[in-house]
Coordinates of C-alpha atoms in Angstrom, one line a residue:
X1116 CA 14.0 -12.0 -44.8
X1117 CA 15.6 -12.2 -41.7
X1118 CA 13.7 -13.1 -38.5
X1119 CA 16.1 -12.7 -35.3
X1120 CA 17.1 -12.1 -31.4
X1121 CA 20.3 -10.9 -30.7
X1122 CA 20.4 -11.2 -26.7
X1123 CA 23.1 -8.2 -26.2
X1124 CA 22.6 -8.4 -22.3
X1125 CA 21.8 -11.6 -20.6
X1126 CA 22.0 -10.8 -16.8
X1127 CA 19.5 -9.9 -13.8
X1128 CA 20.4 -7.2 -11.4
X1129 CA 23.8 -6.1 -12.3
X1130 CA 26.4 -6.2 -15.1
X1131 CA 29.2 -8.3 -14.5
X1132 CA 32.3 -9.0 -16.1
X1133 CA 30.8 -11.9 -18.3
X1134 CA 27.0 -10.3 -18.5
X1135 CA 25.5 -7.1 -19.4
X1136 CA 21.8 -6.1 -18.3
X1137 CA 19.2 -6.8 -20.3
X1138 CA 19.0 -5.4 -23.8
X1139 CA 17.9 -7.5 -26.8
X1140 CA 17.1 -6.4 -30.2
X1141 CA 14.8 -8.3 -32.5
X1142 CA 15.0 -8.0 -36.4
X1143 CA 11.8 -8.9 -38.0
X1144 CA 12.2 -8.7 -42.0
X1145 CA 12.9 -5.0 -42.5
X1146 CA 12.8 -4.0 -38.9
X1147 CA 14.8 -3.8 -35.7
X1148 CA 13.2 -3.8 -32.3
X1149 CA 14.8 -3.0 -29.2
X1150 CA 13.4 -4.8 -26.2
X1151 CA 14.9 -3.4 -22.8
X1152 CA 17.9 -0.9 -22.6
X1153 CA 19.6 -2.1 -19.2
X1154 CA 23.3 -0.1 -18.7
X1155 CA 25.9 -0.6 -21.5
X1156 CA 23.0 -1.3 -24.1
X1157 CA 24.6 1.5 -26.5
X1158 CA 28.0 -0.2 -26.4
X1159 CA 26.7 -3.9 -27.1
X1160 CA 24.6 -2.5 -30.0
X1161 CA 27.7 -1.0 -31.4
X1162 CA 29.6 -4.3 -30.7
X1163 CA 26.7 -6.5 -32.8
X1164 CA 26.9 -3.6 -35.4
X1165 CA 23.1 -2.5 -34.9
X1166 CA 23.7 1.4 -36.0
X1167 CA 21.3 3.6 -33.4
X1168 CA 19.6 4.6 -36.6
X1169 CA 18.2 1.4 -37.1
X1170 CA 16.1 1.5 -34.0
X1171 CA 13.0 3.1 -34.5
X1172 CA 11.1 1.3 -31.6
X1173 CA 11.6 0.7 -28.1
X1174 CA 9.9 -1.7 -25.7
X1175 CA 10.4 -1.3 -22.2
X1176 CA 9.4 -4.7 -19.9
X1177 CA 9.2 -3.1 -16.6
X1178 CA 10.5 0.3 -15.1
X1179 CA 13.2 -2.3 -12.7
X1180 CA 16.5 -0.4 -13.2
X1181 CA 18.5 -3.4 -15.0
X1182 CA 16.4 -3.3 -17.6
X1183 CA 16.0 0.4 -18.1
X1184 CA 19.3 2.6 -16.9
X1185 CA 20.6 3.0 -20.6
X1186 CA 17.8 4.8 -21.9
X1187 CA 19.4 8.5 -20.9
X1188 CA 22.8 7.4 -23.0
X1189 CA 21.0 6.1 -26.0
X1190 CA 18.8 8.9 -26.3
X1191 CA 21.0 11.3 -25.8
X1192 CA 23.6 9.5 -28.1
X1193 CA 21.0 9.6 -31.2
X1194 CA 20.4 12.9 -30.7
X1195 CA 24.2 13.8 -31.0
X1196 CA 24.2 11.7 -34.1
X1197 CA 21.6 14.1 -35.2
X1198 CA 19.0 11.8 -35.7
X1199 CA 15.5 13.7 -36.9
X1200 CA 12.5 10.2 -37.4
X1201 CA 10.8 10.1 -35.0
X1202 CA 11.3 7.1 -31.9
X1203 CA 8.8 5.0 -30.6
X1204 CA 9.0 4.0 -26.9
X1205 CA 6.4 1.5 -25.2
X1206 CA 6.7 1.0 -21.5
X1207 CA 4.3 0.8 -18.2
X1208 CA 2.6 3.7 -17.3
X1209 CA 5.3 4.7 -14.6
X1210 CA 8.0 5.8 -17.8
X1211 CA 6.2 9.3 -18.4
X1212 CA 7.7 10.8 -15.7
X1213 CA 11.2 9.7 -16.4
X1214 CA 11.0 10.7 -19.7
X1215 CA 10.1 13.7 -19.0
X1216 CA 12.8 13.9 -16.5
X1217 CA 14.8 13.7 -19.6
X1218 CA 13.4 16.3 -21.6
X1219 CA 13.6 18.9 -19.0
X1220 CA 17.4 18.0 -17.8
X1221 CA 18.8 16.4 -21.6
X1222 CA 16.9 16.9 -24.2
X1223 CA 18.5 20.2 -25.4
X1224 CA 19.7 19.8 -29.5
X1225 CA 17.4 16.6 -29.2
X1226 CA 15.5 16.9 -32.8
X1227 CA 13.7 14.1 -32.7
X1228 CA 10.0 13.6 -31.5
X1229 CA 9.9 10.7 -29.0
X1230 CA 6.6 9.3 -29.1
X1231 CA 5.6 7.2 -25.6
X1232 CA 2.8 4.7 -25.7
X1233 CA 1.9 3.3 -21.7
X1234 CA 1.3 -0.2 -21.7
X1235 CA -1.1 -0.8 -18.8
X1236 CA -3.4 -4.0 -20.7
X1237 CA -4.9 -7.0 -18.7
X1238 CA -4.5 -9.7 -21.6
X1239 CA -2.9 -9.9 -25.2
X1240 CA -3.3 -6.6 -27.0
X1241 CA -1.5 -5.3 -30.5
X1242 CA 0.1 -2.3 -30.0
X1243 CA 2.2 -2.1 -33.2
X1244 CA 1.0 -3.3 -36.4
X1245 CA 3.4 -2.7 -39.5
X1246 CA 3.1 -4.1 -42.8
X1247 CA 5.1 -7.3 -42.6
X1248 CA 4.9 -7.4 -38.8
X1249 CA 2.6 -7.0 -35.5
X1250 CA 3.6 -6.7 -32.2
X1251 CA 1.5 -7.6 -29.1
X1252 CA 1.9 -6.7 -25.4
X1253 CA 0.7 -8.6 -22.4
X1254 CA 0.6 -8.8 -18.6
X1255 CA 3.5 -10.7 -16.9
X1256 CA 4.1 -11.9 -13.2
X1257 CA 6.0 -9.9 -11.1
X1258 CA 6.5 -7.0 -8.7
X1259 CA 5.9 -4.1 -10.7
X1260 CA 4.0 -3.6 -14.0
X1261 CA 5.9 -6.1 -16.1
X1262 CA 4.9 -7.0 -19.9
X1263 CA 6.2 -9.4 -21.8
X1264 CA 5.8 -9.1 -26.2
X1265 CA 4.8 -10.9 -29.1
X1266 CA 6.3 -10.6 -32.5
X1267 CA 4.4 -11.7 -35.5
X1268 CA 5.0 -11.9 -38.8
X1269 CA 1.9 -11.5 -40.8
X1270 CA 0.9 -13.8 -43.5
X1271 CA 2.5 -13.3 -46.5
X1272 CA 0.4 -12.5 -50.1
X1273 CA -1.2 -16.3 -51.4
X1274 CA 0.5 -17.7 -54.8
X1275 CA -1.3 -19.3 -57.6
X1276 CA -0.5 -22.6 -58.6
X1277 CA 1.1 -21.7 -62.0
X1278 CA -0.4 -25.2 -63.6
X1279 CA -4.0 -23.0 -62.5
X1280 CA -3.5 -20.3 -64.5
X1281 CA -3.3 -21.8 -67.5
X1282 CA -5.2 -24.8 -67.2
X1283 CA -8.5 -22.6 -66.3
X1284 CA -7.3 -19.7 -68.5
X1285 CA -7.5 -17.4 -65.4
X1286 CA -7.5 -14.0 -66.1
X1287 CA -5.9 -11.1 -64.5
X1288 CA -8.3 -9.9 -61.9
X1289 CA -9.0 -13.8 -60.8
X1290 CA -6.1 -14.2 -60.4
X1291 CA -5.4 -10.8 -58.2
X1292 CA -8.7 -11.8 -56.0
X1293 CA -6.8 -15.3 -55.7
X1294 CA -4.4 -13.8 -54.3
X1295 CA -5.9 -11.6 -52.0
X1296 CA -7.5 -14.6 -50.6
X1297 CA -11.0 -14.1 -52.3
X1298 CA -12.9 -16.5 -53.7
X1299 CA -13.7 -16.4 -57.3
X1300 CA -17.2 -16.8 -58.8
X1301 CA -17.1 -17.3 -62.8
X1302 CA -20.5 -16.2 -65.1
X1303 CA -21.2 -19.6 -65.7
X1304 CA -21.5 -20.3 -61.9
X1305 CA -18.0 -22.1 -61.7
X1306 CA -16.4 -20.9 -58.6
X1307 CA -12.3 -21.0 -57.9
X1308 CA -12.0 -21.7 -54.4
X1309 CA -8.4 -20.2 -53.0
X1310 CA -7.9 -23.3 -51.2
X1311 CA -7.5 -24.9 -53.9
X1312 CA -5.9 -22.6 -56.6
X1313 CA -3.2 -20.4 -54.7
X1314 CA -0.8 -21.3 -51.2
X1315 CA 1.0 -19.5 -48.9
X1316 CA 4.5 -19.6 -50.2
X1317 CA 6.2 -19.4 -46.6
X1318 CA 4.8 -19.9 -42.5
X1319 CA 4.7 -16.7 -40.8
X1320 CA 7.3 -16.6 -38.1
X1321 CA 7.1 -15.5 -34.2
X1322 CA 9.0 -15.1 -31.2
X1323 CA 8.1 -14.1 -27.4
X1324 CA 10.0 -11.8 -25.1
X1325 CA 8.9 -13.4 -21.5
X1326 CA 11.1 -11.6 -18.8
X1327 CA 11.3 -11.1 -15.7
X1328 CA 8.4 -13.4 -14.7
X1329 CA 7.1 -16.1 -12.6
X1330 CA 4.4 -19.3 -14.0
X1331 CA 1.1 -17.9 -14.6
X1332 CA -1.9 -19.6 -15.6
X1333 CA -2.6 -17.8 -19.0
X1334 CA 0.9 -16.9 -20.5
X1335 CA 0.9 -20.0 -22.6
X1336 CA -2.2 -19.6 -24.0
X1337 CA -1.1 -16.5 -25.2
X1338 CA 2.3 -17.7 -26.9
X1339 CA 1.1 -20.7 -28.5
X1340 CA 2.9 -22.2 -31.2
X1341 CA 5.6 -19.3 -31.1
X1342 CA 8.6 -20.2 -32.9
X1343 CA 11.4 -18.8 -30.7
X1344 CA 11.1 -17.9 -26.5
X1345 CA 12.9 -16.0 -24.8
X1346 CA 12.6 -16.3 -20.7
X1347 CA 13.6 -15.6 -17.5
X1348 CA 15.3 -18.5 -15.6
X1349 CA 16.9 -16.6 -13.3
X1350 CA 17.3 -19.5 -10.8
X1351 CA 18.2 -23.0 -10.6
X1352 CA 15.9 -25.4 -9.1
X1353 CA 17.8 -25.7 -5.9
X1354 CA 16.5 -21.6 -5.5
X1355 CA 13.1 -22.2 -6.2
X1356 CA 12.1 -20.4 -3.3
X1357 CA 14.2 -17.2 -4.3
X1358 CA 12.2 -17.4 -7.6
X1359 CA 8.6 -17.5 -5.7
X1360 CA 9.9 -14.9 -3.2
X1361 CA 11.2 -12.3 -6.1
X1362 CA 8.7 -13.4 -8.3
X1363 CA 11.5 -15.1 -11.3
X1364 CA 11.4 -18.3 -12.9
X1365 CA 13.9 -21.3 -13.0
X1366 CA 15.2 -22.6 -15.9
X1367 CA 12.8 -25.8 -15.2
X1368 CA 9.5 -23.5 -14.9
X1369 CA 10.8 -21.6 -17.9
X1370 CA 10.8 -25.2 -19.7
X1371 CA 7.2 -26.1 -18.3
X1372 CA 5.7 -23.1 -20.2
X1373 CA 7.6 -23.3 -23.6
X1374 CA 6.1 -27.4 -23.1
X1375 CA 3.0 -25.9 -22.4
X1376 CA 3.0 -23.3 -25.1
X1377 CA 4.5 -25.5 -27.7
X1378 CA 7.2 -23.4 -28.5
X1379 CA 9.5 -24.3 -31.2
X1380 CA 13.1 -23.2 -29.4
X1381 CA 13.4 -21.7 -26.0
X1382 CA 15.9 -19.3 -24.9
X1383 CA 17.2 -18.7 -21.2
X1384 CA 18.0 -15.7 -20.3
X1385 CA 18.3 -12.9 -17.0
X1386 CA 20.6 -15.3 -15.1
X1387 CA 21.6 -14.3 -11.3
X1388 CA 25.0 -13.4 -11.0
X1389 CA 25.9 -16.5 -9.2
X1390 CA 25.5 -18.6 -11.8
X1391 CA 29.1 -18.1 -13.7
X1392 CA 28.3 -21.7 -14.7
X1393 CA 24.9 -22.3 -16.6
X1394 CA 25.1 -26.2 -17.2
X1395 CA 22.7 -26.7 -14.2
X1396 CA 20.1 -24.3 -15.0
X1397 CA 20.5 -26.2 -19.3
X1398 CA 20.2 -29.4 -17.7
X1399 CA 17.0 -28.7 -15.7
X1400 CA 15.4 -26.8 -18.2
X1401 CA 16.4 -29.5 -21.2
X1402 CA 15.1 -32.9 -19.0
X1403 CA 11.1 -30.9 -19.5
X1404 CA 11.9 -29.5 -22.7
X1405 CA 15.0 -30.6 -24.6
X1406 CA 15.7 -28.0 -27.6
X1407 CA 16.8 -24.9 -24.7
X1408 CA 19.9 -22.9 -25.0
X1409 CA 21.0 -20.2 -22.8
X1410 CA 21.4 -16.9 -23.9
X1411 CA 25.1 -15.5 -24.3
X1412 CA 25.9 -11.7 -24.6
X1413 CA 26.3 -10.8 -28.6
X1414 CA 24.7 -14.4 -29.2
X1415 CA 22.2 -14.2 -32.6
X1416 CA 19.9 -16.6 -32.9
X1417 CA 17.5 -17.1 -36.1
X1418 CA 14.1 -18.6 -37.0
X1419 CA 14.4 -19.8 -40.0
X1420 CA 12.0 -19.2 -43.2
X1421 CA 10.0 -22.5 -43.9
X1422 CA 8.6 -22.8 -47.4
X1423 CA 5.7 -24.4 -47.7
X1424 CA 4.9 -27.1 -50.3
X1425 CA 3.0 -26.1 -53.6

């Protein structure tokens, strides 16, 4: 049950030699999520061996060109590959007209209905719930319309204790209202409380998509406790002024909201081009919060399924 991001494209602005734009893809149990489709997105998915196929939804941060100019290829691309499901896209408001730029100039032999949901919220909504996973939306910091995303994975069915079952005899319906997190109520009064006759056999696991962005009050409220995030440090401290002016983050301000969020793991990412050396931006991040890495292209990194004690 895999719960991953695969950071495919790691620079701001432009690709260069070492970076692509930003593309990501998140796999979340049976499920694979693009986030951003910056320029060369379809060749790093075929480099991480992420078939087009698997991509059935597409989350667009902001309408900012490095994090969008791929979209025309990949499209077009699964519609040569004759794809026929049906492909989700959720961006700001602003990417109805370019996709329908695309329909009218592209989109002939496309076969597929693409189905675009604007994002235009002013705090934490869900805008994808599945049946292992949920995906929320929210307002970012910067020049344009700029979201940033939440992946959940729901709570998983409750267990019994198996000494329960057959110490209290439990039959087949308590034990299915058990598990469905119902209390049970016996004719003699007796009640089995789930608390104390089932558990949840594993802690749901999460991850943020924070890019590009500058500090807000807000944002860690609503990425508490996530287990993995990813965000823009774009700067080093010694361009904190660039960051304010372009409305970025440095690796340090990155590390002051994964503090403040208590984040398990944070991930830096959408680093200016003239940075070909990222030790500075690690160490500033890592002396506020110490378990950061920064992003690489092709990099995979996993949350890891916790069990929880019986």
């Amino acid at each position: 049950m895999e719960f991953s991001l695969t950071t495919l494209g790691t620079s701001s602005a432009s690709p260069n030699p070492l970076r692509h734009t930003s593309c990501h893809v998140v796999t979340a149990r049976e499920h694979h999520f693009l986030i951003d489709c910056g320029e060369g997105c379809q060749m790093q998915l075929q480099r991480a061996s992420i078939p087009f196929s698997w991509i059935d939804n597409i989350f667009i941060s902001h309408l900012h060109g490095d994090h969008l100019f791929g979209i025309f290829g990949l499209l077009s691309t699964m519609s040569m590959q004759g794809r026929t499901a049906p492909l989700y896209i959720y961006a700001p408001e602003g990417f109805a007209a370019i996709l329908d730029f695309f329909m009218k100039q592209f989109a002939d032999g496309v076969l597929f209905e693409i189905v675009f949901t604007p994002l235009g919220m002013k705090g934490k909504e869900v805008i994808l719930d599945l049946r292992t996973v949920e995906v929320s939306a929210f307002p970012l910091n910067h020049r344009v319309p700029t979201f940033g995303f939440l992946f959940r994975e729901k709570e998983p069915q409750r267990n019994v204790h198996k000494w329960r079952v057959e110490a209290d005899d439990l039959t087949l319906a308590e034990i299915g209202a058990l598990k469905n997190g119902q209390d049970v109520m016996r004719e003699n009064g007796d009640v089995l409380e789930v608390g104390k006759y089932t558990y949840i056999p594993w802690q749901p696991r999460s991850l943020a998509y924070c890019c590009d962005t500058a500090p807000f009050d807000g944002l860690a409220g609503w990425i508490e406790g996530v287990d993995l995030l990813y965000h823009d440090a774009t700067y080093a401290d010694d361009k904190a002024e660039m960051a304010v002016k372009y409305y970025h983050s440095t690796g340090r301000m990155a590390a002051e909201t994964a503090l403040a969020a208590r984040a398990g793991r944070l991930v830096l990412g959408h680093f200016s081009a003239r940075y070909r050396n990222l030790d500075q931006l690690l160490e500033e991040a890592r002396s506020v919060f110490p378990d950061t890495a920064v992003a690489n292209d092709g990099q995979k990194y996993e949350i890891p399924l916790v069990k929880l004690s019986r």
